[in-house]
Coordinates of C-alpha atoms in Angstrom, one line a residue:
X1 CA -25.9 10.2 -34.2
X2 CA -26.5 11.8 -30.6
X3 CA -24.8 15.5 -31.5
X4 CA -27.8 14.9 -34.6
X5 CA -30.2 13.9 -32.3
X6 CA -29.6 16.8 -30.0
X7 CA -30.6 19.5 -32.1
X8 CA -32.3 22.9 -32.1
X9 CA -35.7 23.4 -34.2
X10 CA -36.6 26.5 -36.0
X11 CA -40.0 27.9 -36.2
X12 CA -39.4 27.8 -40.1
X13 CA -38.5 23.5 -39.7
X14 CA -34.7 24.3 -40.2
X15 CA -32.5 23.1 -37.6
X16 CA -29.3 23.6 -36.0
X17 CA -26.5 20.6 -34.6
X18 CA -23.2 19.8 -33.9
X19 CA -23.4 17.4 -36.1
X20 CA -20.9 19.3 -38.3
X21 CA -18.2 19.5 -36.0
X22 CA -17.9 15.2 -35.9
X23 CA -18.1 15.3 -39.8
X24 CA -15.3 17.9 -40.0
X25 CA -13.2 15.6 -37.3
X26 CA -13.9 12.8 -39.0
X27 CA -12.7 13.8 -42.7
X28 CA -9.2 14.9 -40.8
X29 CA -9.2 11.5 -38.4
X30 CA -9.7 9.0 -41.6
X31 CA -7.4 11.1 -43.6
X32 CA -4.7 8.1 -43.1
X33 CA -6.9 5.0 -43.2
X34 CA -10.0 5.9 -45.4
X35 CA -9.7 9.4 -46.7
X36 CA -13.6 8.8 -48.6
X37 CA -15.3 6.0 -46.8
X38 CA -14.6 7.1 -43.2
X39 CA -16.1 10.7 -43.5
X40 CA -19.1 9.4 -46.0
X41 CA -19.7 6.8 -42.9
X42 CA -19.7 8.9 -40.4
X43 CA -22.0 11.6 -42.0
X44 CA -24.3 8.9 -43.3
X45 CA -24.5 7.7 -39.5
X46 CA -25.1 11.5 -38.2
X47 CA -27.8 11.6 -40.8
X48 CA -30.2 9.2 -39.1
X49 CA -32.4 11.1 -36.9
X50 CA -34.4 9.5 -34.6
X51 CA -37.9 11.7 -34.8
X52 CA -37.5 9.2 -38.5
X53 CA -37.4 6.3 -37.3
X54 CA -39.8 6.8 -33.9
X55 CA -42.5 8.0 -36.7
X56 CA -41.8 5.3 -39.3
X57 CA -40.8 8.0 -41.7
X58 CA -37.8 5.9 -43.3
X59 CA -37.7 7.6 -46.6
X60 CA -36.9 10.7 -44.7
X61 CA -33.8 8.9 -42.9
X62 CA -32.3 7.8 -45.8
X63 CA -32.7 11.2 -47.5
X64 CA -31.3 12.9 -44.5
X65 CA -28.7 10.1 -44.4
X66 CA -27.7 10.5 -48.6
X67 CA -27.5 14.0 -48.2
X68 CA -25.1 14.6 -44.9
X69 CA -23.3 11.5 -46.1
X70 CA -22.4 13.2 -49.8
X71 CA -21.8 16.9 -47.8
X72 CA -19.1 14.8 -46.1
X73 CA -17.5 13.4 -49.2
X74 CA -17.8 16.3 -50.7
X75 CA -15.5 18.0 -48.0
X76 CA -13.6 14.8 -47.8
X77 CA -12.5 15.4 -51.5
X78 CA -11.9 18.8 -51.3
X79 CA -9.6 18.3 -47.9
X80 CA -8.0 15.3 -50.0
X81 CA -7.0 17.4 -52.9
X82 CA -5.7 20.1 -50.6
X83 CA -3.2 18.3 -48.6
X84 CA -2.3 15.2 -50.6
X85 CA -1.6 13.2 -47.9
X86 CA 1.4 15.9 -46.2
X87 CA 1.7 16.7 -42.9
X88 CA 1.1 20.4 -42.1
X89 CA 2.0 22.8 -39.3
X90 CA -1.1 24.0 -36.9
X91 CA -1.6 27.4 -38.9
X92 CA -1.9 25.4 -42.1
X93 CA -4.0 22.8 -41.0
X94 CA -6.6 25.9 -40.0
X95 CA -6.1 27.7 -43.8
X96 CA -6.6 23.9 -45.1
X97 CA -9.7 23.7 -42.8
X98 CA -11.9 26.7 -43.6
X99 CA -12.4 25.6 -47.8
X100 CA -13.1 22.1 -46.4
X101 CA -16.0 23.4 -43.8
X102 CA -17.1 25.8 -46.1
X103 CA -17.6 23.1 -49.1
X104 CA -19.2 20.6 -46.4
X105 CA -21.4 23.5 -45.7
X106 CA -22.8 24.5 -48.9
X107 CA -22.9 21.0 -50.7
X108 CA -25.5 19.9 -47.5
X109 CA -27.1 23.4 -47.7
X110 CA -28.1 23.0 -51.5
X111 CA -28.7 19.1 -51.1
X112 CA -31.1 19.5 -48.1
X113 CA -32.2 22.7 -49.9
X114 CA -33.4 20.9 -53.4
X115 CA -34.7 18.0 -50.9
X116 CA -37.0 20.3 -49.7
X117 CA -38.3 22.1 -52.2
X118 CA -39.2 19.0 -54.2
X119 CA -40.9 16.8 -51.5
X120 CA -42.9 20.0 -49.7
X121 CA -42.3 22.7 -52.8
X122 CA -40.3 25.3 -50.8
X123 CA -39.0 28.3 -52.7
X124 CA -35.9 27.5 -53.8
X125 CA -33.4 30.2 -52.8
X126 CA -35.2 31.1 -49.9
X127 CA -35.4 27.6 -48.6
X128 CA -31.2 28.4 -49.0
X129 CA -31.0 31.6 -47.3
X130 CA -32.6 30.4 -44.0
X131 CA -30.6 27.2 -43.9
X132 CA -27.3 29.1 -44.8
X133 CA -28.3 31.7 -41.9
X134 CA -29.4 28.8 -39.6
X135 CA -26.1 27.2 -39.6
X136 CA -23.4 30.3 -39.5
X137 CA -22.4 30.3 -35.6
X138 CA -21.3 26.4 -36.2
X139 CA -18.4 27.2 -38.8
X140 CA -16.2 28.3 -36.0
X141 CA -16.3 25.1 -34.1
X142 CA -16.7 23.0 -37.0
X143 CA -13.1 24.2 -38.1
X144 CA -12.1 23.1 -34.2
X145 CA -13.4 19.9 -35.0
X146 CA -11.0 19.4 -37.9
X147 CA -8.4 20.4 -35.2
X148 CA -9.8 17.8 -32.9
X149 CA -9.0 15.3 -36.0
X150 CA -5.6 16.3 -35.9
X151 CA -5.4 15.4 -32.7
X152 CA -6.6 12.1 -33.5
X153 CA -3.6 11.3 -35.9
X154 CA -0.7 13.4 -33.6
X155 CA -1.8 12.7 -30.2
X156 CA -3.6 9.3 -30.0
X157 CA -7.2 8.5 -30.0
X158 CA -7.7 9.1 -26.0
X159 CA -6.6 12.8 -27.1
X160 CA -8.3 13.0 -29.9
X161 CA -11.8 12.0 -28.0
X162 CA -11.6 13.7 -25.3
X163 CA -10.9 16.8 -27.2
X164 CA -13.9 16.5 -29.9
X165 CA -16.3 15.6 -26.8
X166 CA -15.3 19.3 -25.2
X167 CA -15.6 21.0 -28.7
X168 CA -18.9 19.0 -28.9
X169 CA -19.7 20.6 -25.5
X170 CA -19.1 24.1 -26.4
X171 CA -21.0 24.3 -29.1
X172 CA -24.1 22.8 -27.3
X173 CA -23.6 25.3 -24.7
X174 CA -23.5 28.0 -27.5
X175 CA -26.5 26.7 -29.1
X176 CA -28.6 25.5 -26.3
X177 CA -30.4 28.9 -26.2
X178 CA -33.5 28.9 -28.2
X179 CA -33.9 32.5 -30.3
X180 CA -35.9 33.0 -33.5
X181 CA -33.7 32.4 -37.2
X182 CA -34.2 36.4 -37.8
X183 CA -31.9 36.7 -35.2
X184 CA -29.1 34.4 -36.3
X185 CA -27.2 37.3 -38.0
X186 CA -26.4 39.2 -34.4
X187 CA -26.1 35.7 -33.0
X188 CA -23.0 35.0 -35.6
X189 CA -21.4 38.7 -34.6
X190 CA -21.6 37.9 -31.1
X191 CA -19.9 34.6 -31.2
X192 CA -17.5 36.0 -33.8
X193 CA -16.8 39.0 -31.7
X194 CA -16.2 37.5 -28.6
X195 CA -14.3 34.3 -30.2
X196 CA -11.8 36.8 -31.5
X197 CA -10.4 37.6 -28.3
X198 CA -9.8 34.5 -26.7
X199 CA -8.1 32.9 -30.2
X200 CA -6.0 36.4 -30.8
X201 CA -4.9 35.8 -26.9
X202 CA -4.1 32.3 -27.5
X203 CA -2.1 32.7 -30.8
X204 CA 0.1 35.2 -29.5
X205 CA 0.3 34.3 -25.8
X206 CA 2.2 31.2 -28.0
X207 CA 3.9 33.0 -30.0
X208 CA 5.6 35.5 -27.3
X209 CA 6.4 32.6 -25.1
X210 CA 7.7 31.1 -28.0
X211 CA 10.4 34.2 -28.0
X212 CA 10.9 35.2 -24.5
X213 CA 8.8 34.5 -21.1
X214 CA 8.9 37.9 -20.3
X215 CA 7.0 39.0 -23.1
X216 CA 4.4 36.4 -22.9
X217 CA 4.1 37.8 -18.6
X218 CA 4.3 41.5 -20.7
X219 CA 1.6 40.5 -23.3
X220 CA -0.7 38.8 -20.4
X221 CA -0.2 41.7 -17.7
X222 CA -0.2 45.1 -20.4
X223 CA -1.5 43.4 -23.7
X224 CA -4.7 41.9 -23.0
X225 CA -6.6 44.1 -20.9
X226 CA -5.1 47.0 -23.6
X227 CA -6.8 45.4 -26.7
X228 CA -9.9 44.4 -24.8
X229 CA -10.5 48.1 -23.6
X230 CA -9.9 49.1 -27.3
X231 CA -11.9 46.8 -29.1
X232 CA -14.4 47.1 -26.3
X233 CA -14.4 50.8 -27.4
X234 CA -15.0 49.6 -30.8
X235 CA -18.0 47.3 -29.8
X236 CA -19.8 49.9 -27.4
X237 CA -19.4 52.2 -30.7
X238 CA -17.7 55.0 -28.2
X239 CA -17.4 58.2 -28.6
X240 CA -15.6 61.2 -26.8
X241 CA -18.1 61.3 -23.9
X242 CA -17.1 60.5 -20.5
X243 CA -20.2 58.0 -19.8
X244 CA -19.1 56.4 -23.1
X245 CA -15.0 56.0 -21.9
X246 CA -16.5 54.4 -18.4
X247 CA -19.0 51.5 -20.3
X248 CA -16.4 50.7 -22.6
X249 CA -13.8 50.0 -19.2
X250 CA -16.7 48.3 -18.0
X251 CA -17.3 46.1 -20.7
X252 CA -13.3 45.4 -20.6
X253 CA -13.1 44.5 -17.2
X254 CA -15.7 41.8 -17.7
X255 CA -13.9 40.1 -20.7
X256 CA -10.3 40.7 -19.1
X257 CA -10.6 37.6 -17.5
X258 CA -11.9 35.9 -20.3
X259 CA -9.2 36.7 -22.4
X260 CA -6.5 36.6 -19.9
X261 CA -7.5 33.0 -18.9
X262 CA -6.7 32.4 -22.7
X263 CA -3.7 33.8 -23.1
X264 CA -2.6 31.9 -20.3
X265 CA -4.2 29.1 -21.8
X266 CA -2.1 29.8 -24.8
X267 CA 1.5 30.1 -23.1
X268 CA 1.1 26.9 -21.0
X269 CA 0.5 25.0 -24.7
X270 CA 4.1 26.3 -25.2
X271 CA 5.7 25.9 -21.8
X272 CA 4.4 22.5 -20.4
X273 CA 2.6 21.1 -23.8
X274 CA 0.1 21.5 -26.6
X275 CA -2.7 19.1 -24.9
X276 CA -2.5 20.7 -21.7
X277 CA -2.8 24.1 -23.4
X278 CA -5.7 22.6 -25.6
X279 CA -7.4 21.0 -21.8
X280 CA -7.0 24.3 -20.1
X281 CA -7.9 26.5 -22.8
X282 CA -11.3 24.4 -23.2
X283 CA -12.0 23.5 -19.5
X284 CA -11.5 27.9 -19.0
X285 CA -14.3 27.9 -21.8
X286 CA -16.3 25.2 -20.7
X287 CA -16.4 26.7 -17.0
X288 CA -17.0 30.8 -18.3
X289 CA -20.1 29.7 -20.4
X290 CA -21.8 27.3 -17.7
X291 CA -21.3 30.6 -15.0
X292 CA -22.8 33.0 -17.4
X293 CA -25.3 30.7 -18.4
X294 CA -25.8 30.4 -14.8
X295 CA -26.4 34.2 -14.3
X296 CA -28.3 34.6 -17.2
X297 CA -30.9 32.0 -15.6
X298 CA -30.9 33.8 -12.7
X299 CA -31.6 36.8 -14.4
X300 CA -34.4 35.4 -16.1
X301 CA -36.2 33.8 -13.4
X302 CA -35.8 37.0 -11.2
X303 CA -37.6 38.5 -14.7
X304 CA -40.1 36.3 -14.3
X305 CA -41.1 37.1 -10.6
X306 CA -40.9 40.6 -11.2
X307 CA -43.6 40.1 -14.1
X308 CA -45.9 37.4 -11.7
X309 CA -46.0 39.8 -9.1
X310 CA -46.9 42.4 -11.3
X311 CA -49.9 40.7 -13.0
X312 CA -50.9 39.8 -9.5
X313 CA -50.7 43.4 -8.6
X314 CA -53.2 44.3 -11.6
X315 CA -55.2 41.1 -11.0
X316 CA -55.9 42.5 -7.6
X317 CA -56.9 46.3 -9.1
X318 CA -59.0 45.1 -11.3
X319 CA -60.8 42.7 -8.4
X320 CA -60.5 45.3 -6.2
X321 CA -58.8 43.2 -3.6
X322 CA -55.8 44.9 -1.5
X323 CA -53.1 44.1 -2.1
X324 CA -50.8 41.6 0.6
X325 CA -48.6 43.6 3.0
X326 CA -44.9 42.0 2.3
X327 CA -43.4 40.7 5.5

């Protein structure tokens, strides 16, 4: 109910949430116990928005609660039929996971979309379009929320909260930026591009300390900052030129330590143990996102005083009045 109650509105009245991620954590955590009637629960409860109930609009709630709540058994099913109750390695689990979201997705796309195109007559498709668009950048961590369920059933429920409440976390710090639904396309590339990284660093940060310790130091020292200066070519679209060569190094040496916190991240899951891998690996997230949240405020407001002191400045032309001699 809170990660549905902390949303993100649309000018178009679509909206974005993490609600998705509990759902997906919840269809792998009741898995066990009550492979249907946990996940249908716990969508039904993420379903009850409180703008609903505050304007008495109760029809709307249960709607919104009918529809989340059959996305989730829909995704319950499909997750059912998939494993049939057998325990599966991490990579499988992920494979298992992507049918599951993507079901869960489109089931509460097409319910939410017929909902609204019989109570307010939306165009159909349309009405489809903009909520598939709307909810693309939360497929990534909704599959980490079906992780997080795994952690429920391997590691214990203390585990298993604490790591859904820091997936929870990164996607609100994802989404917490407001931009217009025409731009959710680049917003998707951008979290797809720069996800890539850390996840690629990860996997085989564990899989070289897996085989030898110097080839995990090897892979974190020569590795990382090669493929980030590559695919930072790749991003920058570079050519031959000089000036193209020198942004692309640019651009790598801001993500190097991105990455390289990851692959670290990713080497201590095999060394000292999955949760603290999983801990650092999200903490090292958690921590890179607030600071360049942090800059990018700082940014802004220095923006903004740039433009005040510029209307000021024409304010003042226009008035005639001269203009005040900075100290």
């Amino acid at each position: 109910m809170l990660t549905e109650n902390r949303d993100r509105l649309f000018g178009d009245e679509t909206s974005i949430s993490s609600s998705m991620v509990v759902v997906s954590a919840a269809i792998v955590a009741f898995a066990g116990s009550a492979p249907l009637l946990g996940p249908t629960l716990c969508a039904a409860f993420a379903g009850f928005y409180w703008p609903h109930f505050r304007d008495r609009c109760f029809s709307k709630a249960v709607v919104n609660a009918a529809i989340i709540g059959s996305s989730g058994l829909a995704g319950a099913i499909v997750f059912g039929a998939l494993t049939s109750g057998t325990h599966r390695s991490l990579a499988d689990s992920v494979v298992v996971l992507i049918p599951v979201v993507a079901v869960y997705w489109f089931v509460n796309t097409l319910l939410l979309a017929a909902a609204l195109t019989l109570l307010r007559g939306a165009h159909f498709p349309q009405t489809v379009r903009l909520l598939l668009v709307s909810e693309t950048p939360l497929l990534v961590f909704a599959v980490f929320g079906g992780l997080c369920g795994y952690s429920f059933l391997e590691h214990g429920h203390v585990i298993g909260v604490a790591a859904l409440l820091l997936c929870i976390l990164l996607a609100d710090l994802f989404m917490v930026r407001p931009r217009p639904i025409v731009h959710a396309a680049s917003r998707t590339v951008f979290v797809a591009t720069h996800a890539f990284l850390p996840v690629l660093s990860v996997a085989i940060g564990v899989f070289a300390a897996q085989w030898d310790q110097w080839l995990a130091v090897a892979w974190l020292v020569v590795g990382v900052p090669l493929l980030t200066y590559l695919l930072a070519l790749v991003r920058v679209r570079a050519r031959i030129s000089r000036w193209d060569r020198h942004l692309a190094i640019g651009v790598a040496v801001l993500e190097v330590p991105l990455v390289l916190s990851f692959g670290l991240a990713g080497a201590i899951a095999h060394w000292v143990g999955v949760e603290v891998g999983l801990f650092t690996a999200g903490g090292l997230a958690a921590l890179l996102t607030l600071c360049a949240r942090y800059f990018r405020r700082r940014e802004l407001r220095a923006r903004a005083d740039d433009r005040r002191v510029a209307v000021a400045a024409e304010r003042a032309v226009l008035e005639g009045r001269s203009l005040p001699t900075p100290v």
